[in-house]
Short mmCIF file of C-alpha atoms in Angstrom, two decimals:
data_model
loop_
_atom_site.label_atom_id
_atom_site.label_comp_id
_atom_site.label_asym_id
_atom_site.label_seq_id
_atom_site.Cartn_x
_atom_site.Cartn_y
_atom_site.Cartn_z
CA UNK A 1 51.29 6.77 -58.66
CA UNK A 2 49.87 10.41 -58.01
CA UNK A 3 48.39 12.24 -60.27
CA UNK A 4 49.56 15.98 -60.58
CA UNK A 5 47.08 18.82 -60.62
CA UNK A 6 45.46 19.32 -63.65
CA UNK A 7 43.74 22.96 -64.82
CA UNK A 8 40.19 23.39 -66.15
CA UNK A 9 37.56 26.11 -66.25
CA UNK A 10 33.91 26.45 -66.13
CA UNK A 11 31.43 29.32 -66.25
CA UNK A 12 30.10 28.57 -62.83
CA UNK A 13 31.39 26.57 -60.67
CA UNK A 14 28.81 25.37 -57.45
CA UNK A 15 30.68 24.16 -54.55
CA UNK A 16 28.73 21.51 -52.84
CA UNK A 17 25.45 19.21 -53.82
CA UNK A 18 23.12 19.70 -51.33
CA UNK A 19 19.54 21.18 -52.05
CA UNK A 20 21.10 24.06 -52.54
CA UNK A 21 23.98 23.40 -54.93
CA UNK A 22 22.99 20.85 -56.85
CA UNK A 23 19.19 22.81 -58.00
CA UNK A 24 21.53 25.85 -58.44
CA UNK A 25 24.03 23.72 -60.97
CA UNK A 26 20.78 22.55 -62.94
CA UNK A 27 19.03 25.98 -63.74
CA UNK A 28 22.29 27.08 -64.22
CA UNK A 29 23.06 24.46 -66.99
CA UNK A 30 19.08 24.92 -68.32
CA UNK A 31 20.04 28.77 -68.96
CA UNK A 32 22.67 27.74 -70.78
CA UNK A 33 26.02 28.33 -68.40
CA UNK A 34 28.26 25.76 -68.36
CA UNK A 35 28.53 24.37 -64.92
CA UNK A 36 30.60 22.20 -62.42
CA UNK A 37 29.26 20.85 -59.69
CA UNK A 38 31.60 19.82 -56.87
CA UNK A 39 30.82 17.50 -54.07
CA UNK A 40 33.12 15.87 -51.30
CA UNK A 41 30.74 12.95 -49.87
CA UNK A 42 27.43 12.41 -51.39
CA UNK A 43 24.93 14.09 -53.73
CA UNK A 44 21.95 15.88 -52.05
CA UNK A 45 23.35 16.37 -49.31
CA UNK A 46 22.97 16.31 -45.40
CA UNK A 47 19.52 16.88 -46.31
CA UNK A 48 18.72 13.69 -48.64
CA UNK A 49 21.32 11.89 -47.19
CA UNK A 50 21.72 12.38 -42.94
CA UNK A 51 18.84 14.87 -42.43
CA UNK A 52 15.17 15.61 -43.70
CA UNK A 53 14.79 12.51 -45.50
CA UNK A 54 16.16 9.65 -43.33
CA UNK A 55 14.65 11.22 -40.42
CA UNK A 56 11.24 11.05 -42.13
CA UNK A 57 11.68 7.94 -43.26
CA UNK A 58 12.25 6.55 -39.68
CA UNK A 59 9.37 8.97 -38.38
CA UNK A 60 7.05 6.86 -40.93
CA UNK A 61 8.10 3.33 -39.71
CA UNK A 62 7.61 4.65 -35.55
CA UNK A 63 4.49 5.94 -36.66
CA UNK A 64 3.39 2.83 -38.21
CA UNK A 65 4.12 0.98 -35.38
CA UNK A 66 2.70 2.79 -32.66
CA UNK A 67 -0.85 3.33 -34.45
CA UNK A 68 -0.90 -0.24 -34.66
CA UNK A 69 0.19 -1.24 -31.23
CA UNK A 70 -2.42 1.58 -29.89
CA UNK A 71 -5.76 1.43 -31.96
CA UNK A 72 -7.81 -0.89 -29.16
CA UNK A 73 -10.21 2.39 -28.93
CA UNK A 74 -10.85 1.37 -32.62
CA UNK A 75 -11.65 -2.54 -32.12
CA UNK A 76 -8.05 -2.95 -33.53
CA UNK A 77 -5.46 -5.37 -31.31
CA UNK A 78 -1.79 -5.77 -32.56
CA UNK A 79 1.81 -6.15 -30.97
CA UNK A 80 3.80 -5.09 -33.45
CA UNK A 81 7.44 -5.87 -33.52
CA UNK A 82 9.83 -3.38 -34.82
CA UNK A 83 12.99 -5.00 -36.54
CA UNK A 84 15.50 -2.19 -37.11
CA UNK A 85 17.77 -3.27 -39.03
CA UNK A 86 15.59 -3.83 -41.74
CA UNK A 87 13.52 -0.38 -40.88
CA UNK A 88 17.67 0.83 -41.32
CA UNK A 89 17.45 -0.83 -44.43
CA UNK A 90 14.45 0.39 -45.79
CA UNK A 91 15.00 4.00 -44.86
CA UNK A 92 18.67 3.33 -46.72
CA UNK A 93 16.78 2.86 -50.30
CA UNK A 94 14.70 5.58 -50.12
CA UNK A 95 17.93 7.62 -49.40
CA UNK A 96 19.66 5.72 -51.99
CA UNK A 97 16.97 6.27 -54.64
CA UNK A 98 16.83 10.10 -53.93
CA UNK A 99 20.59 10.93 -53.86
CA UNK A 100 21.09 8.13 -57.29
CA UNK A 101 18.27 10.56 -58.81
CA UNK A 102 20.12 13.43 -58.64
CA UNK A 103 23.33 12.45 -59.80
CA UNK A 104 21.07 11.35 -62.74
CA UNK A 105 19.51 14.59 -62.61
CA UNK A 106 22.72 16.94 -63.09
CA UNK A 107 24.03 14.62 -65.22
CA UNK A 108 20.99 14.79 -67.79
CA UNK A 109 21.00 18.81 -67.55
CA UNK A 110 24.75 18.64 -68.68
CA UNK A 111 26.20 19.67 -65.14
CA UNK A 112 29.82 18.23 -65.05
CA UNK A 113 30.18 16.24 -61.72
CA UNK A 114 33.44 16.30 -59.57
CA UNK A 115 34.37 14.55 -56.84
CA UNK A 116 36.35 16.17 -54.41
CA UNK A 117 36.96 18.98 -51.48
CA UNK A 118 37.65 22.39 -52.70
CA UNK A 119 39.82 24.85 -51.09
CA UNK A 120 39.49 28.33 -52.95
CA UNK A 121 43.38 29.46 -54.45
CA UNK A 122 42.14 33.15 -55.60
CA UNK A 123 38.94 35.21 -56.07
CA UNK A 124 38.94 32.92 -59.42
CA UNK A 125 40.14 29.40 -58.98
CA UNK A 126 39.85 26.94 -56.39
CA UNK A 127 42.11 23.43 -56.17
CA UNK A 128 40.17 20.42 -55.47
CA UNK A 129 41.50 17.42 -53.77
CA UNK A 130 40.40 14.10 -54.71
CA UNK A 131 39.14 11.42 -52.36
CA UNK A 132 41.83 8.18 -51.96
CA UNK A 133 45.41 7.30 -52.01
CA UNK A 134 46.83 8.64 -55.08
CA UNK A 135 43.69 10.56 -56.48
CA UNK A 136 45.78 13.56 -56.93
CA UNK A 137 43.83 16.81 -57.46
CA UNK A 138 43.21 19.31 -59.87
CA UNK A 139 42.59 23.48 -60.00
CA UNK A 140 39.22 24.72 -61.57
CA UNK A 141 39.30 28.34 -62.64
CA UNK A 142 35.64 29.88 -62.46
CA UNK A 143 33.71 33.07 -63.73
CA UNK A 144 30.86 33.08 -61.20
CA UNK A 145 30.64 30.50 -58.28
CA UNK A 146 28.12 29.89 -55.67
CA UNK A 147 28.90 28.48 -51.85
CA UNK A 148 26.46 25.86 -50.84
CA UNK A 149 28.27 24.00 -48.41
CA UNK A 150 25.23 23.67 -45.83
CA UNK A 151 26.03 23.45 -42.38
CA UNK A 152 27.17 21.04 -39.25
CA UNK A 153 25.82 19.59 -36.12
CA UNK A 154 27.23 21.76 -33.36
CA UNK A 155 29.16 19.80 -31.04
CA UNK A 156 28.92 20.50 -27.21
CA UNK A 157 32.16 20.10 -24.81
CA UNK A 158 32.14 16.66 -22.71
CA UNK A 159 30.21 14.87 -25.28
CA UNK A 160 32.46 14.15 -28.34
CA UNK A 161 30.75 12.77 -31.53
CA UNK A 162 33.18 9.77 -31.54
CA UNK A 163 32.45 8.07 -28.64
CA UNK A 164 30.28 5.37 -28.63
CA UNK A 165 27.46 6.28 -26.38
CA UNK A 166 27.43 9.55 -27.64
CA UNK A 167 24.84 10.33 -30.70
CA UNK A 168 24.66 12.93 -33.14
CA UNK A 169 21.46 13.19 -34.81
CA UNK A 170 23.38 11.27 -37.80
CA UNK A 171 24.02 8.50 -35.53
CA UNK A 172 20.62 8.16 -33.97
CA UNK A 173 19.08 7.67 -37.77
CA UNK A 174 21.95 4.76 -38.39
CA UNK A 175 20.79 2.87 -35.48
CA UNK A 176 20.19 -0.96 -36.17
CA UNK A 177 18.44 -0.96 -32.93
CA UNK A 178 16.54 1.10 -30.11
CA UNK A 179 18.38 1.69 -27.05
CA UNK A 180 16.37 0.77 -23.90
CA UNK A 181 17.26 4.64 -22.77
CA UNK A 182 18.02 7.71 -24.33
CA UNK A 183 18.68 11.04 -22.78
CA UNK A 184 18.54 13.57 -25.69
CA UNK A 185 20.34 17.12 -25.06
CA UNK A 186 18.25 20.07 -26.69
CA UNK A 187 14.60 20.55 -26.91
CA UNK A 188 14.61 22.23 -30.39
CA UNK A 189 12.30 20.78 -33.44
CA UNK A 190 15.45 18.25 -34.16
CA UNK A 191 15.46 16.98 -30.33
CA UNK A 192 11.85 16.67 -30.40
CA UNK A 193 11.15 15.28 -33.87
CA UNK A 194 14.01 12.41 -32.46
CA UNK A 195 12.15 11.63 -29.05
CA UNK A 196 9.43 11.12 -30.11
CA UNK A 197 10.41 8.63 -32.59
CA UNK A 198 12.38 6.73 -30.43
CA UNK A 199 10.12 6.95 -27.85
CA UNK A 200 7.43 5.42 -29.97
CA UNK A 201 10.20 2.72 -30.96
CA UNK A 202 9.98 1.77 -27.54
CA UNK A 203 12.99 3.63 -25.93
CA UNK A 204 12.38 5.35 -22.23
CA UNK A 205 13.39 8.63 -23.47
CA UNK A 206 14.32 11.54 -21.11
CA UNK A 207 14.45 15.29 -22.73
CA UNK A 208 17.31 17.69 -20.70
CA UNK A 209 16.63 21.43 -22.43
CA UNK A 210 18.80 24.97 -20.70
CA UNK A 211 15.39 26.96 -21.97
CA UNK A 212 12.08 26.67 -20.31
CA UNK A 213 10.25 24.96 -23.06
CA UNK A 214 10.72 22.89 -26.02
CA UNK A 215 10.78 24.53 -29.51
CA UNK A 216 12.02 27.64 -28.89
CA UNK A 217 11.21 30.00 -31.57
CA UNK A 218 7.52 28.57 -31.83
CA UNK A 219 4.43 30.30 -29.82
CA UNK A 220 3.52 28.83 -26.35
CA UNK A 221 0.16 27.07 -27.42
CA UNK A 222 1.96 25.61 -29.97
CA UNK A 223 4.24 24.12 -27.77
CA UNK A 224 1.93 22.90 -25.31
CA UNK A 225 0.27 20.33 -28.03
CA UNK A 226 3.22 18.80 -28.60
CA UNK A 227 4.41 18.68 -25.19
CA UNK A 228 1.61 17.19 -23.68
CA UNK A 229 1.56 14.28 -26.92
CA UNK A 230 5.32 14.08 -25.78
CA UNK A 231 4.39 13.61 -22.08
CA UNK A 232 1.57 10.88 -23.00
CA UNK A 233 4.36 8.72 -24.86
CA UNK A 234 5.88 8.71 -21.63
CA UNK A 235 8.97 11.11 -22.62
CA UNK A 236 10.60 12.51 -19.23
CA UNK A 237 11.42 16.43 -19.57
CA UNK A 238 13.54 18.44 -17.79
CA UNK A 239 13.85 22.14 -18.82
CA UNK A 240 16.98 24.81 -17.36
CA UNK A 241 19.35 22.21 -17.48
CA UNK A 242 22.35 22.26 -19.98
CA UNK A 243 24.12 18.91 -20.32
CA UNK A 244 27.98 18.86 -18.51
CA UNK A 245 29.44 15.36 -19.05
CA UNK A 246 28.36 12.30 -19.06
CA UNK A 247 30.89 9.00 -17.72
CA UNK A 248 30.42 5.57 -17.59
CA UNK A 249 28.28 2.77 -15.34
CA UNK A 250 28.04 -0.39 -14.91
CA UNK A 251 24.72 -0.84 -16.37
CA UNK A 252 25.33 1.99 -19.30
CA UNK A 253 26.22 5.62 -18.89
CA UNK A 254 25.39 8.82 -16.89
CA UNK A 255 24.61 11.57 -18.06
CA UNK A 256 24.94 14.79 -16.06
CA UNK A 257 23.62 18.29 -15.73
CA UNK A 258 23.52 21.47 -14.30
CA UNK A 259 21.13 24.62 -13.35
CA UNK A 260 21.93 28.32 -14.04
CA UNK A 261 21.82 28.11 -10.28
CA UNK A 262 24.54 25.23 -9.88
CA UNK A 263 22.48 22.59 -9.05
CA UNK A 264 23.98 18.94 -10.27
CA UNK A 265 21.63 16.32 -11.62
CA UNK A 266 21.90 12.88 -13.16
CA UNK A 267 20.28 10.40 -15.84
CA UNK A 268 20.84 6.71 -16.72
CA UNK A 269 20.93 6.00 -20.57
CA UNK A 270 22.16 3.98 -22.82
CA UNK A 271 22.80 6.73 -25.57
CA UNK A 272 22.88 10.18 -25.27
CA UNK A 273 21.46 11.95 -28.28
CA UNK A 274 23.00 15.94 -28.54
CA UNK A 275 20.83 17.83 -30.34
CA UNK A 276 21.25 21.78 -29.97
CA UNK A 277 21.93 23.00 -33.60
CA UNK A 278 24.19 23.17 -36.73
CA UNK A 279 26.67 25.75 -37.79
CA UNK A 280 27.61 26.65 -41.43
CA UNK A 281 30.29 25.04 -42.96
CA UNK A 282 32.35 28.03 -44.31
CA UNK A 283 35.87 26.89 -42.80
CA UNK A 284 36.80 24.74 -44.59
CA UNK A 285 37.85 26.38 -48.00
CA UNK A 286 39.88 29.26 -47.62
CA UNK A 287 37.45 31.45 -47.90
CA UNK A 288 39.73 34.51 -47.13
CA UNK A 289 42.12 33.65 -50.19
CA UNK A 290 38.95 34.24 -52.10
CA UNK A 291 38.68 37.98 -50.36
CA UNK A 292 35.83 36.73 -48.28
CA UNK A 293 34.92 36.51 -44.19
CA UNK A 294 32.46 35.17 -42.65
CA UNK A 295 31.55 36.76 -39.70
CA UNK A 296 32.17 35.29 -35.49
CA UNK A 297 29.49 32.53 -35.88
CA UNK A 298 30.96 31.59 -39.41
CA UNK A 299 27.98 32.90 -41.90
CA UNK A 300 28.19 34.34 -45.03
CA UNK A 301 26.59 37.70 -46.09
CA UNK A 302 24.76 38.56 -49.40
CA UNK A 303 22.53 40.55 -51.38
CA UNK A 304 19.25 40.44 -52.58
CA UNK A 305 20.97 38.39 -55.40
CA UNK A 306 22.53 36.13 -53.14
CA UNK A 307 25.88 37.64 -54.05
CA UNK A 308 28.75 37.94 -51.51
CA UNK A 309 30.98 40.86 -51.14
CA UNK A 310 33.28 39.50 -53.80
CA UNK A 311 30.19 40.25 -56.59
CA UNK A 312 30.87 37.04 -58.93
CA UNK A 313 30.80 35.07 -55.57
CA UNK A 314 27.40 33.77 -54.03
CA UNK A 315 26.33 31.99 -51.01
CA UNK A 316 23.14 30.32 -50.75
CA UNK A 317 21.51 28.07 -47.93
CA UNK A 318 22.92 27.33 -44.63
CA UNK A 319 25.64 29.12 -44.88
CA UNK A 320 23.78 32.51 -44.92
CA UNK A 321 23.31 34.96 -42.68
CA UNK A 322 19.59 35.53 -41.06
CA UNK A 323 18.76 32.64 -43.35
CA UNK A 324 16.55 30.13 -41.56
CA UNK A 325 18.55 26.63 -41.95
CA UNK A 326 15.69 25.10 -44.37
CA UNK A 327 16.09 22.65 -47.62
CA UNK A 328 13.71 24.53 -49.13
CA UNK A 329 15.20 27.85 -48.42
CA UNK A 330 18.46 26.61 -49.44
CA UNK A 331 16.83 25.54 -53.23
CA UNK A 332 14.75 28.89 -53.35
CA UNK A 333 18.45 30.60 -53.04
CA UNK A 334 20.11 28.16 -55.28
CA UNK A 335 17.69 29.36 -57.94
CA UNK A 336 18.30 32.85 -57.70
CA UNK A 337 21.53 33.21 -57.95
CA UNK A 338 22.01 30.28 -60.94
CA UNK A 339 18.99 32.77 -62.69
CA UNK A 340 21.24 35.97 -61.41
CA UNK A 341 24.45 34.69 -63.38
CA UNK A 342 22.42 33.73 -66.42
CA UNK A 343 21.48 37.50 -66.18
CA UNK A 344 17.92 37.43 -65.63
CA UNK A 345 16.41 39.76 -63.65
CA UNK A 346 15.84 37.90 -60.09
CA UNK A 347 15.68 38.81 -56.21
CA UNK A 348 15.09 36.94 -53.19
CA UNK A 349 12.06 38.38 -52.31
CA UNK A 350 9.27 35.79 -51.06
CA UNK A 351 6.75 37.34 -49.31
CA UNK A 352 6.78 34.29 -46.42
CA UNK A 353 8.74 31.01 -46.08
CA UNK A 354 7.01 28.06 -44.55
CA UNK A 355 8.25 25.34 -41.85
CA UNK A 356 7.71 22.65 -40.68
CA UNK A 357 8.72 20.06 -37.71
CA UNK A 358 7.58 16.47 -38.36
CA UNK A 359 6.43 16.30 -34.18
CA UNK A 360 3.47 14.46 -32.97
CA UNK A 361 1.78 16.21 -33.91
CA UNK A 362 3.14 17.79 -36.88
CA UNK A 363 3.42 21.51 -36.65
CA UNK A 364 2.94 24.28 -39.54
CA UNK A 365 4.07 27.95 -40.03
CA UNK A 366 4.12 30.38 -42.56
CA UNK A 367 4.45 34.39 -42.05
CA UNK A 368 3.41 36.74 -38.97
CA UNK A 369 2.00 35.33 -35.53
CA UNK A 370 -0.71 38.05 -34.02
CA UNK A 371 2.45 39.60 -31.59
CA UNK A 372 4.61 40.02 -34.98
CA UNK A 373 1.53 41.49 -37.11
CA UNK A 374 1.29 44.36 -34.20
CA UNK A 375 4.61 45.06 -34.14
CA UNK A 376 4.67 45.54 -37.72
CA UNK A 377 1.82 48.22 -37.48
CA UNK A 378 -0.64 46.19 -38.37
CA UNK A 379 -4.28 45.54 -36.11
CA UNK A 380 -4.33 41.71 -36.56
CA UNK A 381 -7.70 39.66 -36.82
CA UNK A 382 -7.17 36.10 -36.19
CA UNK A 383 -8.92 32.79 -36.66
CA UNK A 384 -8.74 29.61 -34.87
CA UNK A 385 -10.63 26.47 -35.65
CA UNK A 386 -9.90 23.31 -33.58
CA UNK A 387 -9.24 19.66 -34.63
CA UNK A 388 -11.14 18.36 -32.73
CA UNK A 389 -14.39 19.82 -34.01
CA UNK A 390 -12.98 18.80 -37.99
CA UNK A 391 -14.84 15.58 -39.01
CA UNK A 392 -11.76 14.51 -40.82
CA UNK A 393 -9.40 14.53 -38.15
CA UNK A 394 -11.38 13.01 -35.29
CA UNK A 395 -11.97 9.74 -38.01
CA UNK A 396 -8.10 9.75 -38.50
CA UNK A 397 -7.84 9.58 -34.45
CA UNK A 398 -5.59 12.36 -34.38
CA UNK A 399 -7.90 15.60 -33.70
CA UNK A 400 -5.09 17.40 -31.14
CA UNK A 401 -4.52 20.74 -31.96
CA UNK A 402 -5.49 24.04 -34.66
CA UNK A 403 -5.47 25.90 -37.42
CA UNK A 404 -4.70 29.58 -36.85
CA UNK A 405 -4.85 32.05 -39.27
CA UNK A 406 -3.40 35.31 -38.50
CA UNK A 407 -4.78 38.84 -41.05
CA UNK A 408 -4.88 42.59 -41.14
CA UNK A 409 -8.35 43.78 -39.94
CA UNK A 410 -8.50 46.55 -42.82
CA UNK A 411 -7.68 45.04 -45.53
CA UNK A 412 -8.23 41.08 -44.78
CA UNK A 413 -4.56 40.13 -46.68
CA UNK A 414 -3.56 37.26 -44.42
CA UNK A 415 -0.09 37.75 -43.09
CA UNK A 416 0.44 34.49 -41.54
CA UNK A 417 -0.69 31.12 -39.99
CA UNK A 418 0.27 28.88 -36.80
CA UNK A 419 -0.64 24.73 -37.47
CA UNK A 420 -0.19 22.06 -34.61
CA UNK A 421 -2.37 19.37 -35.71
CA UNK A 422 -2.44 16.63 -38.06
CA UNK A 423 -0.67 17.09 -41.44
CA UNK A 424 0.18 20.43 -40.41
CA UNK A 425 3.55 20.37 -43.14
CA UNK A 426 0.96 19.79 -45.81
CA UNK A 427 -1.44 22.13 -44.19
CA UNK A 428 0.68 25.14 -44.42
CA UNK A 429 0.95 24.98 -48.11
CA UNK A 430 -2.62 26.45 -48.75
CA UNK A 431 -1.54 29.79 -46.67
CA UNK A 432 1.66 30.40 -47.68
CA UNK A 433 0.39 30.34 -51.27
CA UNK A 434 -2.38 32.92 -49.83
CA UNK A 435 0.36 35.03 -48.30
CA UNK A 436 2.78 35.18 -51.48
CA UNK A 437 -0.39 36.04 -53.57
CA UNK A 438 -2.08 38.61 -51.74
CA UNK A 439 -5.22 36.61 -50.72
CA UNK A 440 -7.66 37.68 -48.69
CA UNK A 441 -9.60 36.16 -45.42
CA UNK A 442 -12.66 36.24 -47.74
CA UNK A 443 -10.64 34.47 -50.93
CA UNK A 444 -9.70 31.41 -48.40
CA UNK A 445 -13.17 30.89 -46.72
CA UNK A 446 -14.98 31.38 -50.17
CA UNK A 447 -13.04 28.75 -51.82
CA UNK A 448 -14.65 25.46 -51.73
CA UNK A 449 -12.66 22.75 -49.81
CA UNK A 450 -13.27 19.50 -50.48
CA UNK A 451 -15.32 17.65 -47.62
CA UNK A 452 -14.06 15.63 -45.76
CA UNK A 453 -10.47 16.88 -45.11
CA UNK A 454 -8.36 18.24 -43.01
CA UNK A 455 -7.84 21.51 -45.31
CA UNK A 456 -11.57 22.18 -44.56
CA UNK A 457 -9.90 23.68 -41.18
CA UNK A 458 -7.72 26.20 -42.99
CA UNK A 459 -11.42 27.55 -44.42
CA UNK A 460 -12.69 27.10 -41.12
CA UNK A 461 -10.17 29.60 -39.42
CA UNK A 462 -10.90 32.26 -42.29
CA UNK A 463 -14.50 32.27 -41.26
CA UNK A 464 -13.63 32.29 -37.59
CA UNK A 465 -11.57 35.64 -38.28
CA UNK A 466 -14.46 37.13 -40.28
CA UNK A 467 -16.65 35.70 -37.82
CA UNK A 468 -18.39 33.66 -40.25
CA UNK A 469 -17.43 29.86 -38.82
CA UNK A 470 -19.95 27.36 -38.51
CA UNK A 471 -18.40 24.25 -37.30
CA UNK A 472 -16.50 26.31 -34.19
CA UNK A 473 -17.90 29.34 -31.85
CA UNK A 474 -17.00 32.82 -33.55
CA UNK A 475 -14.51 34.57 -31.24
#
């Protein structure tokens, strides 16, 4: 029997649970407003559930295994053995206990959970169909809602998700075990964070990218570090090539490409791992019925406020325009515009947003490189101190790479920083805490850091800007 649609309200209603939604649907409920949450597949998203977590969690376990397997220099011998399934398994709980605690979460703030895909009817109601034979669905009328439907893996023609060779990066962290070869299409921070895993896994992983570099978007130097770490674990790379097809072999598949130029070539794999983006999700709930449109590559735009043109609608996370696609972004947002329609008196304005790609090594950034700082007007002063001359790193074996710190020369504010180096996503914290407060070169290198560590390289750079460093030459 099917159930016929039902009518409720809400205050606000928050379509989709990722980190966006589902922190926006619990400050909303803690000011007060009552709140629906909706969801279509799982609670925190592709971020807790097919994204930053998983992926970390695998990172870990290839970690693990490599520094055993390689720690002779250290009078350490093992052979580790990798079982995947059960690293599958493991990686599942942590997922599992994230995504159960924020059900729990919502559910303690008084956010009422629905299950369901929304499709909007008007500018004030959307109708939500329920999952399974004879669910039925129901229509939710709304005050205020915000969008936080996150985004997609962007799908390339000739290699179509649902075939088996082919891998999104979904499908590479489901793996219950390591294919002998993997070619992986795109040399972003997804593509690389994903080779090198596997590669440390054991696979014989080959890297096809159309640009001439990995990581676009990061500085050269930066780039180099991890590219040469990628080129000692034995990952192949290719670079202006973009991925055409791929059919099959006897002995697996082949995978080929093909140069701005027209030149043809070919790689033996197993899988074939396409990683060259996401996309926002904005097309799938009738947005226009709702008096909104996204523009040609499907984002949303808003205001300061993270309201849309229709004002009681926002948009938050992935789906915005000039929005960098980060969880953390994404909850920052969700914040502002749960605050915004509890009527305080809130704006999007961080002075810097951090990043970070979980690469071997791990790289860092918050705010202006040197080129962006003299673009802005400014006449940059910039610090570098090396890992290799920080006590800490060199006893963790992993002394590759810098801390850069990037400052105006008149004033000494710091207006940005460049990490490639161990701990470089826990690194970055201490700057982009410097940047939002208005810290100076002199407030970083005068604050004691603890000795040993790896943070005594974020003084270290101050000093070398001031030209004050002691462990490195003063540039």
């Amino acid at each position: 029997m099917v159930v016929g649609d039902i009518a409720t309200g809400t205050e606000l209603l928050v379509i989709g649970a990722g980190p966006g939604g589902y922190v926006a649907a619990i400050r909303a409920a803690q000011n007060g407003i009552d709140t629906t949450l909706v969801e279509k597949d799982a609670y925190g998203g592709t971020c807790l559930n097919y994204g930053c977590i998983p992926s970390k969690a695998l990172i870990t376990g290839a970690n693990l295994a490599h520094e055993a397997g390689n720690a002779e220099e250290m009078g350490i011998h093992a052979d580790p053995v990798v079982d995947m399934s059960q690293l599958r398994d493991w990686k599942s709980g942590v997922v599992d206990q994230l995504t159960g605690g924020v059900e729990k979460l919502c559910k303690a703030n008084g956010v009422n959970l629905v299950e369901g895909t929304a499709r909007f009817k008007d500018e004030n109601a959307v109708r939500i169909a329920h999952g399974g034979e004879g669910q039925g669905s129901e229509t939710i009328e709304f005050e205020h809602c915000i969008i936080a439907t996150g985004s997609r893996v962007i799908q390339i023609p000739g290699f179509d998700f649902g075939d088996e060779p082919v891998w999104s990066s979904r499908d590479a962290l489901e793996a219950d075990t390591v294919p002998e070869r993997l070619v992986v299409v795109g040399g972003g921070y997804i593509g690389m964070e994903l080779s090198t895993t596997f590669a440390k896994l054991g696979a014989d992983v080959t890297v096809v990218e159309m640009l001439d570099d990995i990581l676009p978007g990061y500085e050269s130097d930066v780039a180099r570090v991890v590219r040469k770490r990628a080129e000692d674990l034995g990952i192949d790379m290719h670079f202006g090539e973009g991925a055409s097809g791929w059919r099959d072999e006897d002995d697996g598949i082949m995978v080929t490409t093909e140069t701005e130029d027209g030149e043809e070539n070919e790689y033996r794999a197993d899988k074939v791992l396409v990683a060259v983006g996401r996309s926002p999700v904005t097309d799938t709930m009738d947005i226009e019925s709702a008096g909104l449109e996204a523009d040609d590559r499907g984002f949303l735009s808003v205001d300061e406020c993270r309201r849309t043109d229709v004002e009681h609608i926002y948009a938050v996370g992935d789906v915005v325009e000039d929005t960098p696609m980060l969880a953390h972004v994404a909850s920052k947002e969700g914040i502002v515009a749960a605050e915004h329609v509890a009527g305080e008196p809130v704006a999007f304005d961080s002075q810097a947003v951090p990043a970070a790609v979980f690469t071997d090594p791990e790289i860092g950034t918050v705010g202006m490189t040197e080129a962006d700082a003299e673009e802005a007007g400014f006449t940059p002063v910039v610090g570098q101190m090396p890992f290799r001359a920080s006590g800490r790193a060199l006893t963790t074996n992993h002394a590759d790479g810098f801390v850069r710190v990037v400052a105006d020369e008149e004033s000494g504010f710091v207006l940005g920083a460049q990490i490639v180096g161990p701990e470089a996503s826990e690194l970055i914290a201490e700057l982009a805490f410097a940047i939002e407060m208005g810290a100076t070169l002199e407030d970083v290198a005068s604050t004691i850091h603890t000795h040993p560590t790896l943070a005594e390289a974020v003084m270290e750079a101050a000093e070398n800007a001031l030209g004050q460093a002691i462990h490195t030459l003063n540039r």
